[in-house]
Coordinates of C-alpha atoms and ligand atoms in Angstrom, one line a residue:
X1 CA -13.1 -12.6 -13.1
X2 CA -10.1 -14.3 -11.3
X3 CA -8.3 -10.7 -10.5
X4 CA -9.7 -7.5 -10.0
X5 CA -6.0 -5.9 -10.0
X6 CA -3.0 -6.9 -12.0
X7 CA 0.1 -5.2 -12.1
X8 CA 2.1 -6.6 -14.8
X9 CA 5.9 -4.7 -15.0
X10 CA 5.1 -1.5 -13.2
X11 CA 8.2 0.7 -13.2
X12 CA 8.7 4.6 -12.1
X13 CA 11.8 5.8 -13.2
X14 CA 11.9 10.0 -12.0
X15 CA 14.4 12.2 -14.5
X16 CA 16.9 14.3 -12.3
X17 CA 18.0 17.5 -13.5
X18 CA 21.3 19.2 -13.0
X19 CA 24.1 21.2 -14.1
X20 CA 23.4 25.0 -15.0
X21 CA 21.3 24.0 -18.5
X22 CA 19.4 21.7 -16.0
X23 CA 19.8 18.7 -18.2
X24 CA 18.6 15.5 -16.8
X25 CA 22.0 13.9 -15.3
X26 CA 20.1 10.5 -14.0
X27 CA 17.0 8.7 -12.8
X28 CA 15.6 7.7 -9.3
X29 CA 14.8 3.9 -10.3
X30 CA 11.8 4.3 -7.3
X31 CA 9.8 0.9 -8.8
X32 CA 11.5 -0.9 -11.2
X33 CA 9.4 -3.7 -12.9
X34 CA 6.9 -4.7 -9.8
X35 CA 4.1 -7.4 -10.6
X36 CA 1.5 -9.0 -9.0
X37 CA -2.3 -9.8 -8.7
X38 CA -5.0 -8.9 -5.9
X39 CA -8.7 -11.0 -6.3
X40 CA -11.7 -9.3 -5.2
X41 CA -12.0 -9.1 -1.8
X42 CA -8.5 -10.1 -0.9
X43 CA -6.0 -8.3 1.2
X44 CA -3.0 -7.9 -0.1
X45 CA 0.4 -6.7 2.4
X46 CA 3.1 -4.5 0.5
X47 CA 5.8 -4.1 3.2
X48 CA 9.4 -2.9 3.1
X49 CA 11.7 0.5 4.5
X50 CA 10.8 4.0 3.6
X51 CA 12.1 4.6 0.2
X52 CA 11.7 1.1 -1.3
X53 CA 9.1 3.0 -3.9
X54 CA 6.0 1.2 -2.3
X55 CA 3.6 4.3 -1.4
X56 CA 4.9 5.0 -5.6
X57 CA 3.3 1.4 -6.7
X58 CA 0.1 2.6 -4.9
X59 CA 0.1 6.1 -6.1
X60 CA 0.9 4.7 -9.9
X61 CA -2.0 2.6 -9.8
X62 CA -4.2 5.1 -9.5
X63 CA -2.7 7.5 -11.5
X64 CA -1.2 10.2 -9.5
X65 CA 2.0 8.6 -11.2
X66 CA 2.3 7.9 -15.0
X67 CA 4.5 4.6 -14.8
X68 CA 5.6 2.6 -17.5
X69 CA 4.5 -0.8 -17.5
X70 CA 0.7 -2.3 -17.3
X71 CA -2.3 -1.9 -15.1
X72 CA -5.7 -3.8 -15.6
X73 CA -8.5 -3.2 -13.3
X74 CA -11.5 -5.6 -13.7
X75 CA -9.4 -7.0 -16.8
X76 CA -9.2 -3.7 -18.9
X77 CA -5.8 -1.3 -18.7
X78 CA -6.2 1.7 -17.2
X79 CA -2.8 2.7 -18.6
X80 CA -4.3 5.6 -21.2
X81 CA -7.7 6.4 -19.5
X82 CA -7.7 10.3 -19.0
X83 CA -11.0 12.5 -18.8
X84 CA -13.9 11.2 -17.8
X85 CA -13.2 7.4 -18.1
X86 CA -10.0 8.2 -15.6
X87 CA -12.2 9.8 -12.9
X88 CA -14.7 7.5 -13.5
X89 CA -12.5 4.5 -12.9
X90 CA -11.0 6.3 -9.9
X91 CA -14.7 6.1 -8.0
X92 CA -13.7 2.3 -7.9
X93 CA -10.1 2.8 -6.8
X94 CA -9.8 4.9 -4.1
X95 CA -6.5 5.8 -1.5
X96 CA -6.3 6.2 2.2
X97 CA -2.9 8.5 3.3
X98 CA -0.9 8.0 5.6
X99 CA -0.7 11.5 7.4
X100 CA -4.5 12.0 8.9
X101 CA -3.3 15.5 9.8
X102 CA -2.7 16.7 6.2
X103 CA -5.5 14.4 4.1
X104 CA -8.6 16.5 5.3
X105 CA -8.7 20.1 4.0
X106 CA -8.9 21.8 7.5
X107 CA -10.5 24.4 6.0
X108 CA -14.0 22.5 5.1
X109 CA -16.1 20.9 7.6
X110 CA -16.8 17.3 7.8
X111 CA -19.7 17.4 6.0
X112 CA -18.4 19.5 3.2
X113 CA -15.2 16.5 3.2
X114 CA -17.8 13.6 2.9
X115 CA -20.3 15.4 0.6
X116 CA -17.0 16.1 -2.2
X117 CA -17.1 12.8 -3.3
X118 CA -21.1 12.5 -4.4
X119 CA -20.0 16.4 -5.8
X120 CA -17.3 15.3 -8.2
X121 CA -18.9 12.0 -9.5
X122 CA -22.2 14.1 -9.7
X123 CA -24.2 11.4 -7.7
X124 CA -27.3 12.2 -6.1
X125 CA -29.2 15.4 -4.8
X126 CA -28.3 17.8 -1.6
X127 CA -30.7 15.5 0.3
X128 CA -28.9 12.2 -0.4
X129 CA -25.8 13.5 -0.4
X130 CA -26.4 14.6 3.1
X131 CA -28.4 11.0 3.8
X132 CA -25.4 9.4 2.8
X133 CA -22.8 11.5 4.9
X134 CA -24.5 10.4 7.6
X135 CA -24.5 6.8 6.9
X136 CA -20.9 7.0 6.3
X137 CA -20.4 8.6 9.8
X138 CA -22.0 5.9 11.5
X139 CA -20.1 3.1 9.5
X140 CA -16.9 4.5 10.4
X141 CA -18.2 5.2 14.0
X142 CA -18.2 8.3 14.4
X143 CA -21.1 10.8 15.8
X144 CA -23.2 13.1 13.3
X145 CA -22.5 16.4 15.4
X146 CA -19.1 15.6 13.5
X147 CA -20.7 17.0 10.8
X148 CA -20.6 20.7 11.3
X149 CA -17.0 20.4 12.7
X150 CA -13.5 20.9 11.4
X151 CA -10.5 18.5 11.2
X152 CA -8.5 19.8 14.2
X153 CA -11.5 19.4 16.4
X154 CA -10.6 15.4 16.3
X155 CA -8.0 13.1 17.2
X156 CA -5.2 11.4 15.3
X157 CA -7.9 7.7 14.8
X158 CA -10.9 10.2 14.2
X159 CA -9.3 11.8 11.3
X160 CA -8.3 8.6 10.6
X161 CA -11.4 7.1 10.3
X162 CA -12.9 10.3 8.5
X163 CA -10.9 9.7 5.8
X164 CA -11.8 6.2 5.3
X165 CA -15.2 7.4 5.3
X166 CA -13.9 9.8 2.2
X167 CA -12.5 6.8 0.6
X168 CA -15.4 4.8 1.0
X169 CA -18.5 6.9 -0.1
X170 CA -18.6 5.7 -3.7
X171 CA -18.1 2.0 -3.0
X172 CA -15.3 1.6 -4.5
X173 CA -13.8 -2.2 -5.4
X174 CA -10.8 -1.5 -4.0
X175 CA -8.6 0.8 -1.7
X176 CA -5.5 1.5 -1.3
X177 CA -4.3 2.1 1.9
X178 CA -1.4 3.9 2.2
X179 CA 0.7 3.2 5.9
X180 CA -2.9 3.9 7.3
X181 CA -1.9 3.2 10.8
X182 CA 1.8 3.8 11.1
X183 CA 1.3 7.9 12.2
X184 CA -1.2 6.7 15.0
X185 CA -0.7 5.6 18.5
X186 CA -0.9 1.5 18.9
X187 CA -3.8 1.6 21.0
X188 CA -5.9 3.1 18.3
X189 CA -3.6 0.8 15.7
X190 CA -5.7 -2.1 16.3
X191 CA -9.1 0.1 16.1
X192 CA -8.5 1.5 12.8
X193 CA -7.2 -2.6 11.9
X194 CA -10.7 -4.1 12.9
X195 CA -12.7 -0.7 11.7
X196 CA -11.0 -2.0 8.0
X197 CA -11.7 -5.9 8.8
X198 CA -15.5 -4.7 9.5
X199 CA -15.8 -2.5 6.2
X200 CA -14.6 -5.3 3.8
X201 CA -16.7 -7.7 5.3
X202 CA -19.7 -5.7 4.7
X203 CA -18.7 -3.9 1.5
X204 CA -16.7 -6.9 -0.2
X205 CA -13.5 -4.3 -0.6
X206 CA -10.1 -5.6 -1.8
X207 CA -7.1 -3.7 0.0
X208 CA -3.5 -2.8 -1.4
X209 CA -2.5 -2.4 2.2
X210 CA 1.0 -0.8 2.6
X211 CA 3.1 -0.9 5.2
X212 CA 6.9 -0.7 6.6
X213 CA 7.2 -3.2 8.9
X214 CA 5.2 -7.1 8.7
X215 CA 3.7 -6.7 12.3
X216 CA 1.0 -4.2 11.1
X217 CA 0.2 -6.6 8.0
X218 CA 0.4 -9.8 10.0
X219 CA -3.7 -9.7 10.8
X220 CA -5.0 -8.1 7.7
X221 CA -3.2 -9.4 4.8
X222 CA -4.4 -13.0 3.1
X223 CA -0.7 -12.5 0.9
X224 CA 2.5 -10.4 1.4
X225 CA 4.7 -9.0 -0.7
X226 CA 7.9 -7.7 0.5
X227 CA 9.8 -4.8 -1.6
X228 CA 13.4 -3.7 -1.6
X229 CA 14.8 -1.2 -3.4
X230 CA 12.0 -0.7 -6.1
X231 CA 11.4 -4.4 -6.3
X232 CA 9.4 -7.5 -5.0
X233 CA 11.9 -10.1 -3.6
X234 CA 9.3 -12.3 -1.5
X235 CA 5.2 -13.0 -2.3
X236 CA 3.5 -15.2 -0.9
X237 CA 0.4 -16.8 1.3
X238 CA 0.7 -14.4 4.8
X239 CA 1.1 -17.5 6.9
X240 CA 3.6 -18.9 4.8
X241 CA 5.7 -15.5 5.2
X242 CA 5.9 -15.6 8.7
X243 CA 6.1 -19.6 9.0
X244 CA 9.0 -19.7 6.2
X245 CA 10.3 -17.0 5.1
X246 CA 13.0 -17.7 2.4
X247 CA 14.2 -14.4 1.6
X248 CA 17.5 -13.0 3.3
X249 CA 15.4 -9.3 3.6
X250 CA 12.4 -10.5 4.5
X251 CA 14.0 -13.0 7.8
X252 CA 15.4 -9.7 8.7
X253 CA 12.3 -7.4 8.8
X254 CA 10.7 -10.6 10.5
X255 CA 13.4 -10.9 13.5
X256 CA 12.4 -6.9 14.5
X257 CA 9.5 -7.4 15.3
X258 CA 9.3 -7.4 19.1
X259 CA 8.3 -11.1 20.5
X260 CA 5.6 -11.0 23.2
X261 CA 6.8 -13.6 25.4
X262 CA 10.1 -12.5 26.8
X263 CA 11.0 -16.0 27.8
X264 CA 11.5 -17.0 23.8
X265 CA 14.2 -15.5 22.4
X266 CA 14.5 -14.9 19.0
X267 CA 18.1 -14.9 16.8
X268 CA 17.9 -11.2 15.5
X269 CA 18.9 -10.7 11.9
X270 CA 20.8 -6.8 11.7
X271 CA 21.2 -5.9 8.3
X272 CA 24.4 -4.2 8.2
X273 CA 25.0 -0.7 5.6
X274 CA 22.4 1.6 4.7
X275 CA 20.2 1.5 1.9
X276 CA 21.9 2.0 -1.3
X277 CA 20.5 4.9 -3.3
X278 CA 17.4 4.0 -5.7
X279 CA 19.5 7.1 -7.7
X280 CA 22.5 4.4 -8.7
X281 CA 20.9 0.8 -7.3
X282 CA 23.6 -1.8 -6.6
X283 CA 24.5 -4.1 -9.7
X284 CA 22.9 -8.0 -9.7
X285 CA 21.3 -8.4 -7.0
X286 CA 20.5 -4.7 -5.3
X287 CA 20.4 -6.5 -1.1
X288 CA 23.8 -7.9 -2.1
X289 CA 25.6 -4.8 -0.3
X290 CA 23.4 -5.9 3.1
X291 CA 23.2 -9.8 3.0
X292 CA 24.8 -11.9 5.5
X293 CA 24.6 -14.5 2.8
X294 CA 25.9 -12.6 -0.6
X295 CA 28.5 -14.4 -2.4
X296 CA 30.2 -12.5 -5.4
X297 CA 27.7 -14.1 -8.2
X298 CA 25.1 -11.8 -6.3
X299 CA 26.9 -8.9 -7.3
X300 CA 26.8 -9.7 -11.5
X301 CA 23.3 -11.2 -11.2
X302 CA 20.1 -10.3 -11.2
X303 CA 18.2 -13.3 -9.2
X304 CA 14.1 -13.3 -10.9
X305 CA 11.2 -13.8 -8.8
X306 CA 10.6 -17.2 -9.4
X307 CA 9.1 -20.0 -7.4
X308 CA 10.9 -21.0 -4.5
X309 CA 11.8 -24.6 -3.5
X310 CA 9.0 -26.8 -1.7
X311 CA 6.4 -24.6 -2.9
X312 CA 3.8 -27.6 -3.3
X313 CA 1.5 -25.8 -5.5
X314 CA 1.2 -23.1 -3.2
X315 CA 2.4 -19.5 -4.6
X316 CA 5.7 -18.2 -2.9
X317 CA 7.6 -16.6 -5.3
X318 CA 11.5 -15.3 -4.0
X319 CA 14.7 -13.3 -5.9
X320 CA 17.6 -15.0 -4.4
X321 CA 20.1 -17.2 -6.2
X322 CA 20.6 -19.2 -3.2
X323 CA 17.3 -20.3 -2.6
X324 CA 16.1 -20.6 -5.9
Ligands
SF4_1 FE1 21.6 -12.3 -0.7 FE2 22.7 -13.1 -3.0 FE3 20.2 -13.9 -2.3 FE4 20.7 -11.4 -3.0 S1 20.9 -13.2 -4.3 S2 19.5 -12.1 -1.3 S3 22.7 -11.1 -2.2 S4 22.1 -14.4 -1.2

């Protein structure tokens, strides 16, 4: 089995309603026609600005959404699984949220979080449920009096790492994780970064790890793919992203991030406009209202992701009609 995930035309158009009969009036185009592979046990970065419809590709995939387009998991669609063979497929898949304050039901106590899992797939007794809450405790470093405790009792990373104990407990094959680290401080950033390096190791997990900016991706992802506006315009190898980025977008999100040496200075690339509305998405190429480079063919156009020039084999697929 080459890919464990494949995403073949994904789209997530969501009806808006107005007028006094409440007919719909419009759509939010939030993904529109996103594709791509992840292999078992490989990283793979989805980055781009709030509202580019990424955290709606990972919520689609495992169903929270109904999109149109295709998903396989371990070669077979998931596309019209419901009942048991959709909950059973969703003990392989599972999400990590963003907000570590709002994930964990502050009502239940640790235990009672990390035992839910074996409860709804129906796996095991009280005593290895309990065996196994502890195990998943110590894998995601935290200490067992955390068992008898509540949510607000722990920090920002704690929670954190509780709920990637949640997400963990049934081994899944792959998680999505969704902006995992951008609500934490970025001292415990890099904790919760090498607490997910450590897991996959051990457990051989594939991660859909989403993000808005590439710094947070940089060490984790083995390829990237950069979204705007509801669509990929850049995927390839991580190194190659950073080393040569071809995209207009992604040399742009590149030249924010802050340089550590502040003897090399860096050209920064400010994208002027805001982002257009996913409600009514620019004609041709949607980053033509923001590119330093758009000439007027951008704006009738639609450029595909296709291979870009002096790809030598190697995958690095861009939408631009200049590069292309
Ligand atoms: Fe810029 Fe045109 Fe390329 Fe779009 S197709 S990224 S507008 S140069």
């Amino acid at each position: 089995m080459e890919y464990l995930l494949e995403v073949k035309n994904l789209k997530m158009h969501f009806p808006v309603y107005g007028g006094i009969f409440k007919r719909q009036t419009g759509s939010v185009f939030a993904v529109d026609g996103v594709s791509f592979e992840i292999r078992p046990g490989e990283t793979l970065g989805l980055v781009g600005e709030s509202g580019c419809g990424k955290t709606t590709v990972g919520r689609a995939i495992i169903r929270l959404h109904e999109p149109d387009g295709d998903v396989l998991f371990m070669e077979k669609s998931i596309k019209d699984l419901s009942g048991k063979a959709l909950v059973d497929i969703r003990r392989e898949m599972q999400m990590v949220f963003q907000d570590p304050f709002e994930s964990l039901n502050s009502r239940h106590t640790i235990g009672e979080i990390l035992e839910e899992p074996f409860i709804i797939h129906n796996a095991g007794n009280l005593k290895f449920r309990q065996q196994q809450v502890k195990k998943l405790l110590d894998l995601v470093q935290i200490s067992k009096d955390a068992i008898n405790r509540f949510p607000h009792e722990f920090s920002g990373g704690q929670r954190q790492r509780i709920g990637i104990a949640r997400a963990i407990a049934l081994n899944p094959k792959l998680v999505i994780l969704d902006e995992p680290v951008s609500a934490l401080d970025v001292s415990i950033q890099s904790q919760i970064i090498n607490l997910l390096l450590q897991l996959q190791n051990e457990m051989n997990l594939s991660y859909l790890f989403i993000a808005h900016d590439l710094a947070v991706v940089k060490h984790v992802s083995d390829r990237i793919a950069v979204m705007y506006l509801g669509k990929i315009v850049e995927l390839t190898d991580a190194a190659r992203i950073y080393e040569k980025p071809l995209h207009p977008y992604t040399r742009a999100l590149l030249s924010a991030i802050p340089y550590p040496d502040p003897d090399i200075k860096r050209k920064r690339e400010i994208l002027t406009g805001d982002v257009p509305s996913p409600l009514n998405p620019p004609s041709g190429c949607s980053f033509h209202t923001r590119c330093p480079n758009a000439i007027d063919f951008c704006s009738q156009e639609e450029p595909a992701l296709v291979a870009g020039p002096e790809s030598n084999g190697l995958e690095h697929l861009v939408a631009c009609h200049l590069v292309c």
